[in-house]
mmCIF file of C-alpha atoms in Angstrom:
data_model
loop_
_atom_site.group_PDB
_atom_site.id
_atom_site.type_symbol
_atom_site.label_atom_id
_atom_site.label_comp_id
_atom_site.label_asym_id
_atom_site.label_seq_id
_atom_site.Cartn_x
_atom_site.Cartn_y
_atom_site.Cartn_z
ATOM 1 C CA MET B 1 13.087 47.464 23.612
ATOM 2 C CA GLY B 2 16.696 47.523 22.566
ATOM 3 C CA THR B 3 17.744 44.670 24.477
ATOM 4 C CA SER B 4 14.780 42.551 22.912
ATOM 5 C CA ALA B 5 15.616 43.619 19.386
ATOM 6 C CA SER B 6 19.737 42.669 20.037
ATOM 7 C CA GLY B 7 18.287 39.434 21.367
ATOM 8 C CA ARG B 8 16.447 38.568 18.179
ATOM 9 C CA GLN B 9 19.331 39.754 15.946
ATOM 10 C CA SER B 10 21.673 37.662 18.111
ATOM 11 C CA GLY B 11 19.217 34.783 17.694
ATOM 12 C CA ALA B 12 18.752 35.375 13.981
ATOM 13 C CA ARG B 13 22.398 35.041 13.254
ATOM 14 C CA ALA B 14 22.721 31.873 15.275
ATOM 15 C CA ASN B 15 19.894 30.279 13.163
ATOM 16 C CA GLN B 16 21.509 31.405 10.027
ATOM 17 C CA ARG B 17 24.534 29.660 11.083
ATOM 18 C CA ALA B 18 22.951 26.954 12.242
ATOM 19 C CA LEU B 19 21.012 26.876 8.623
ATOM 20 C CA GLN B 20 24.523 27.095 7.062
ATOM 21 C CA GLU B 21 25.879 23.969 8.743
ATOM 22 C CA SER B 22 22.889 21.904 8.305
ATOM 23 C CA ILE B 23 23.539 22.715 4.464
ATOM 24 C CA LYS B 24 27.032 21.731 4.638
ATOM 25 C CA ARG B 25 25.811 18.558 6.656
ATOM 26 C CA LEU B 26 23.762 17.549 3.886
ATOM 27 C CA ILE B 27 26.355 17.846 1.037
ATOM 28 C CA VAL B 28 28.724 15.725 3.058
ATOM 29 C CA ASP B 29 26.350 13.093 4.436
ATOM 30 C CA ARG B 30 25.432 12.666 0.760
ATOM 31 C CA GLY B 31 28.803 12.109 -0.726
ATOM 32 C CA LEU B 32 28.164 15.414 -2.961
ATOM 33 C CA VAL B 33 31.357 16.451 -4.907
ATOM 34 C CA PRO B 34 31.985 19.582 -6.546
ATOM 35 C CA GLY B 35 29.464 20.210 -9.423
ATOM 36 C CA SER B 36 26.804 17.992 -8.145
ATOM 37 C CA PRO B 37 23.633 19.522 -7.854
ATOM 38 C CA LEU B 38 21.832 19.984 -4.951
ATOM 39 C CA PRO B 39 18.224 19.258 -4.248
ATOM 40 C CA THR B 40 15.603 21.960 -5.353
ATOM 41 C CA GLU B 41 15.059 24.994 -3.263
ATOM 42 C CA PHE B 42 11.549 23.211 -2.655
ATOM 43 C CA GLU B 43 13.188 19.946 -1.406
ATOM 44 C CA LEU B 44 15.498 21.832 0.670
ATOM 45 C CA MET B 45 12.737 23.802 2.463
ATOM 46 C CA GLU B 46 11.072 20.671 3.242
ATOM 47 C CA GLU B 47 14.119 18.780 4.703
ATOM 48 C CA LEU B 48 15.644 21.422 6.440
ATOM 49 C CA GLU B 49 12.081 22.650 7.640
ATOM 50 C CA VAL B 50 13.015 26.428 6.677
ATOM 51 C CA SER B 51 11.305 28.952 4.852
ATOM 52 C CA ARG B 52 12.495 30.446 2.019
ATOM 53 C CA HIS B 53 14.030 33.831 2.836
ATOM 54 C CA PRO B 54 16.622 32.007 5.344
ATOM 55 C CA LEU B 55 17.210 29.412 2.982
ATOM 56 C CA ARG B 56 18.038 32.073 0.627
ATOM 57 C CA GLU B 57 20.245 33.725 2.663
ATOM 58 C CA ALA B 58 22.081 31.008 3.882
ATOM 59 C CA MET B 59 22.659 29.880 0.093
ATOM 60 C CA LYS B 60 24.211 33.378 -0.515
ATOM 61 C CA ALA B 61 26.584 33.144 2.167
ATOM 62 C CA LEU B 62 27.596 30.000 1.220
ATOM 63 C CA GLU B 63 27.924 31.023 -2.337
ATOM 64 C CA ALA B 64 30.661 33.577 -1.067
ATOM 65 C CA VAL B 65 33.096 31.277 0.328
ATOM 66 C CA GLY B 66 32.593 29.008 -2.486
ATOM 67 C CA ILE B 67 30.865 26.285 -1.288
ATOM 68 C CA VAL B 68 27.888 26.363 -3.366
ATOM 69 C CA ASP B 69 27.236 27.713 -6.665
ATOM 70 C CA ILE B 70 24.377 29.277 -7.803
ATOM 71 C CA ARG B 71 23.485 29.166 -11.409
ATOM 72 C CA HIS B 72 20.179 31.056 -12.458
ATOM 73 C CA GLY B 73 17.772 29.104 -14.054
ATOM 74 C CA TYR B 74 19.707 26.227 -13.811
ATOM 75 C CA GLY B 75 19.908 25.482 -10.062
ATOM 76 C CA THR B 76 22.263 25.353 -7.222
ATOM 77 C CA TYR B 77 25.294 22.938 -7.143
ATOM 78 C CA VAL B 78 28.147 22.081 -4.835
ATOM 79 C CA GLY B 79 30.979 24.925 -5.275
ATOM 80 C CA SER B 80 34.794 24.269 -5.773
ATOM 81 C CA VAL B 81 35.533 25.874 -2.582
ATOM 82 C CA PRO B 82 38.429 28.435 -3.871
ATOM 83 C CA LEU B 83 40.312 30.161 -1.584
ATOM 84 C CA SER B 84 39.521 33.499 -2.548
ATOM 85 C CA ALA B 85 38.225 34.424 0.867
ATOM 86 C CA LEU B 86 41.238 33.490 2.459
ATOM 87 C CA GLU B 87 43.270 35.481 -0.063
ATOM 88 C CA THR B 88 40.857 38.574 0.749
ATOM 89 C CA GLY B 89 41.202 38.301 4.199
ATOM 90 C CA LEU B 90 44.814 38.015 4.251
ATOM 91 C CA ALA B 91 45.265 40.759 1.699
ATOM 92 C CA PHE B 92 43.125 43.383 4.147
ATOM 93 C CA ARG B 93 45.222 42.192 6.850
ATOM 94 C CA GLY B 94 48.559 42.580 5.043
ATOM 95 C CA ALA B 95 47.562 46.475 3.853
ATOM 96 C CA LEU B 96 46.781 47.242 7.416
ATOM 97 C CA SER B 97 49.880 45.780 8.713
ATOM 98 C CA VAL B 98 51.965 47.907 5.744
ATOM 99 C CA ARG B 99 50.183 51.024 8.012
ATOM 100 C CA GLY B 100 51.310 49.600 11.243
ATOM 101 C CA ASP B 101 54.307 47.334 12.471
ATOM 102 C CA TYR B 102 54.287 44.789 9.497
ATOM 103 C CA ALA B 103 53.654 41.804 11.929
ATOM 104 C CA ASP B 104 50.759 40.357 9.803
ATOM 105 C CA ILE B 105 53.304 40.248 6.812
ATOM 106 C CA ARG B 106 56.064 38.656 9.044
ATOM 107 C CA ASN B 107 53.829 35.869 10.096
ATOM 108 C CA LEU B 108 52.350 35.229 6.634
ATOM 109 C CA LEU B 109 56.309 35.087 5.263
ATOM 110 C CA GLU B 110 57.092 32.703 8.182
ATOM 111 C CA VAL B 111 53.883 30.478 7.339
ATOM 112 C CA ARG B 112 54.847 30.257 3.463
ATOM 113 C CA GLU B 113 58.413 29.636 4.462
ATOM 114 C CA VAL B 114 57.916 26.650 6.676
ATOM 115 C CA LEU B 115 55.634 25.264 3.897
ATOM 116 C CA GLU B 116 58.322 25.724 1.076
ATOM 117 C CA SER B 117 61.158 24.367 3.733
ATOM 118 C CA GLY B 118 59.179 21.155 4.176
ATOM 119 C CA LEU B 119 58.556 20.429 0.519
ATOM 120 C CA VAL B 120 62.239 20.540 -0.117
ATOM 121 C CA GLY B 121 62.311 16.543 0.418
ATOM 122 C CA HIS B 122 58.981 16.266 -1.576
ATOM 123 C CA VAL B 123 59.968 18.262 -4.773
ATOM 124 C CA LEU B 124 63.678 15.908 -4.630
ATOM 125 C CA ALA B 125 61.275 12.957 -4.304
ATOM 126 C CA ALA B 126 59.544 14.339 -7.613
ATOM 127 C CA TYR B 127 62.765 14.815 -9.539
ATOM 128 C CA ASP B 128 61.953 12.572 -12.660
ATOM 129 C CA ARG B 129 58.533 14.546 -13.069
ATOM 130 C CA LEU B 130 59.823 17.982 -12.712
ATOM 131 C CA ASP B 131 60.001 20.124 -15.959
ATOM 132 C CA PHE B 132 63.664 21.483 -15.817
ATOM 133 C CA ALA B 133 63.301 23.278 -19.176
ATOM 134 C CA ALA B 134 60.500 25.452 -18.025
ATOM 135 C CA LEU B 135 61.969 26.284 -14.703
ATOM 136 C CA ASP B 136 65.102 27.591 -16.557
ATOM 137 C CA GLU B 137 63.203 29.411 -19.072
ATOM 138 C CA ALA B 138 61.535 31.298 -15.923
ATOM 139 C CA VAL B 139 65.111 31.992 -14.462
ATOM 140 C CA ALA B 140 66.350 33.139 -17.636
ATOM 141 C CA ALA B 141 63.556 35.686 -18.097
ATOM 142 C CA MET B 142 64.141 36.905 -14.565
ATOM 143 C CA GLU B 143 67.823 37.145 -15.274
ATOM 144 C CA ARG B 144 67.071 39.224 -18.660
ATOM 145 C CA GLU B 145 64.433 41.397 -16.768
ATOM 146 C CA ALA B 146 66.992 42.215 -14.123
ATOM 147 C CA GLU B 147 69.394 43.271 -16.843
ATOM 148 C CA GLN B 148 67.239 46.131 -17.255
ATOM 149 C CA GLY B 149 66.881 46.649 -13.923
ATOM 150 C CA ARG B 150 63.131 45.313 -13.832
ATOM 151 C CA TYR B 151 61.735 42.670 -11.606
ATOM 152 C CA ALA B 152 59.670 40.190 -12.976
ATOM 153 C CA PRO B 153 56.576 38.979 -10.680
ATOM 154 C CA THR B 154 55.056 36.602 -13.782
ATOM 155 C CA GLU B 155 58.160 34.551 -14.105
ATOM 156 C CA ASP B 156 58.933 34.182 -10.379
ATOM 157 C CA TRP B 157 55.286 32.527 -10.053
ATOM 158 C CA ARG B 158 55.727 30.584 -12.922
ATOM 159 C CA PHE B 159 59.183 29.222 -11.563
ATOM 160 C CA HIS B 160 57.293 28.402 -8.114
ATOM 161 C CA GLU B 161 54.346 26.767 -9.875
ATOM 162 C CA THR B 162 56.469 25.105 -12.117
ATOM 163 C CA LEU B 163 58.370 23.558 -9.163
ATOM 164 C CA TYR B 164 55.112 22.618 -6.753
ATOM 165 C CA ARG B 165 52.905 21.324 -9.569
ATOM 166 C CA PRO B 166 54.331 17.877 -10.021
ATOM 167 C CA LEU B 167 53.821 17.362 -6.230
ATOM 168 C CA GLY B 168 50.103 16.552 -7.399
ATOM 169 C CA ASN B 169 48.309 18.593 -4.526
ATOM 170 C CA ASP B 170 46.624 21.027 -5.404
ATOM 171 C CA LEU B 171 45.832 22.781 -1.962
ATOM 172 C CA VAL B 172 49.744 23.089 -1.563
ATOM 173 C CA LEU B 173 49.648 24.928 -4.917
ATOM 174 C CA ASP B 174 46.488 26.811 -4.232
ATOM 175 C CA LEU B 175 47.796 27.947 -0.709
ATOM 176 C CA LEU B 176 51.303 29.254 -2.143
ATOM 177 C CA GLN B 177 49.396 31.250 -4.671
ATOM 178 C CA VAL B 178 47.492 33.115 -2.300
ATOM 179 C CA PHE B 179 50.628 33.674 -0.259
ATOM 180 C CA TRP B 180 52.530 34.675 -3.236
ATOM 181 C CA LYS B 181 49.831 36.999 -4.582
ATOM 182 C CA VAL B 182 49.032 38.538 -1.288
ATOM 183 C CA PHE B 183 52.966 39.521 -0.754
ATOM 184 C CA ASN B 184 53.154 40.596 -4.402
ATOM 185 C CA ALA B 185 50.088 42.839 -4.247
ATOM 186 C CA LEU B 186 52.137 44.743 -1.191
ATOM 187 C CA ASP B 187 55.252 44.584 -2.745
ATOM 188 C CA ALA B 188 55.526 48.260 -4.076
ATOM 189 C CA GLN B 189 54.497 49.689 -0.541
ATOM 190 C CA LEU B 190 57.240 47.549 1.199
ATOM 191 C CA PRO B 191 60.934 48.705 1.851
ATOM 192 C CA ARG B 192 63.773 47.266 -0.237
ATOM 193 C CA ALA B 193 66.546 45.395 1.125
ATOM 194 C CA ASP B 194 69.345 43.764 -0.622
ATOM 195 C CA ASP B 195 66.774 42.176 -3.104
ATOM 196 C CA THR B 196 67.807 43.730 -6.461
ATOM 197 C CA PRO B 197 66.086 42.414 -9.201
ATOM 198 C CA VAL B 198 69.713 40.819 -9.740
ATOM 199 C CA VAL B 199 69.737 39.200 -6.505
ATOM 200 C CA THR B 200 66.470 37.935 -6.784
ATOM 201 C CA ALA B 201 67.222 36.105 -9.960
ATOM 202 C CA GLN B 202 70.377 34.808 -8.348
ATOM 203 C CA TRP B 203 68.135 33.039 -5.617
ATOM 204 C CA HIS B 204 66.096 31.682 -7.984
ATOM 205 C CA ARG B 205 69.136 30.221 -10.041
ATOM 206 C CA ALA B 206 70.831 28.901 -7.105
ATOM 207 C CA ILE B 207 67.602 26.797 -6.210
ATOM 208 C CA LEU B 208 67.545 25.482 -9.500
ATOM 209 C CA GLU B 209 70.658 24.524 -9.665
ATOM 210 C CA ALA B 210 70.853 22.647 -6.414
ATOM 211 C CA LEU B 211 67.886 20.870 -7.470
ATOM 212 C CA ARG B 212 69.599 19.986 -10.625
ATOM 213 C CA ALA B 213 72.171 18.361 -8.729
ATOM 214 C CA LYS B 214 70.170 16.627 -6.394
ATOM 215 C CA ASP B 215 72.080 18.370 -3.673
ATOM 216 C CA GLU B 216 69.296 18.682 -0.665
ATOM 217 C CA PRO B 217 71.931 20.851 1.351
ATOM 218 C CA ALA B 218 72.439 23.316 -1.078
ATOM 219 C CA LEU B 219 69.152 23.203 -1.812
ATOM 220 C CA ARG B 220 67.914 23.964 1.569
ATOM 221 C CA ALA B 221 70.292 26.724 1.934
ATOM 222 C CA ALA B 222 69.159 28.202 -1.251
ATOM 223 C CA VAL B 223 65.384 28.210 -0.164
ATOM 224 C CA ASP B 224 66.632 29.849 3.213
ATOM 225 C CA GLU B 225 68.982 32.326 1.485
ATOM 226 C CA HIS B 226 65.450 33.427 -0.418
ATOM 227 C CA PHE B 227 63.421 33.739 1.949
ATOM 228 C CA ARG B 228 66.227 35.477 4.297
ATOM 229 C CA GLY B 229 66.225 38.330 1.955
ATOM 230 C CA ILE B 230 62.746 38.729 1.749
ATOM 231 C CA ARG B 231 62.369 38.749 5.720
ATOM 232 C CA ALA B 232 64.811 41.715 5.677
ATOM 233 C CA ARG B 233 62.620 43.824 3.807
ATOM 234 C CA VAL B 234 60.005 43.525 7.211
ATOM 235 C CA ALA B 235 62.450 42.948 9.807
ATOM 236 C CA THR B 236 61.539 45.748 11.645
ATOM 237 C CA SER B 237 58.692 48.156 12.090
ATOM 238 C CA PRO B 238 57.979 51.213 9.564
#
């Protein structure tokens, strides 16, 4: 009896996954874009040959990850697929890592470092589109806060966002924001190294000045120093 019930549950889960894949395939095959309306519930039931209950369960699951947007009273639309699910998962793993060996946090930092280091050439290529005034304002705000012994996380992200937005790659910006937000949420629980508010501001000032001078070796060195300081905080297990 138990085996039979377990088998039915396993089969139901497989059917749900297949149904969700069918809905995603329908969206792709029809060339729908974020904001496009999906067929009505009745039309989907007929086309996918499924009853109302499993269809609604599938839609709820797809809504949870941003693939569809259910607007009650209006219909169902293709979602914008935000990275909130990725952020939630990474935040949870990071929270566990704080109480473990920091391995997941180190891995997260490594991915972010690889991404930002790899963007150095792209940023220099976009030199004429960079907002140096906004970058300088962000660093200056960090320096003012540092004089009072305070970090400035809002200005820190403002600096990175201003730096990479001219690249025109929203996915890169979204990924970097997820990585940044996850680490920032864990910041107070991590040990400090030599990243005092003053030193943190200095890292960003060095990046800005190397960029302003179009000095690629200096820029790469400044980015590396920035991440070296962050890595030092989680170099060993707690």
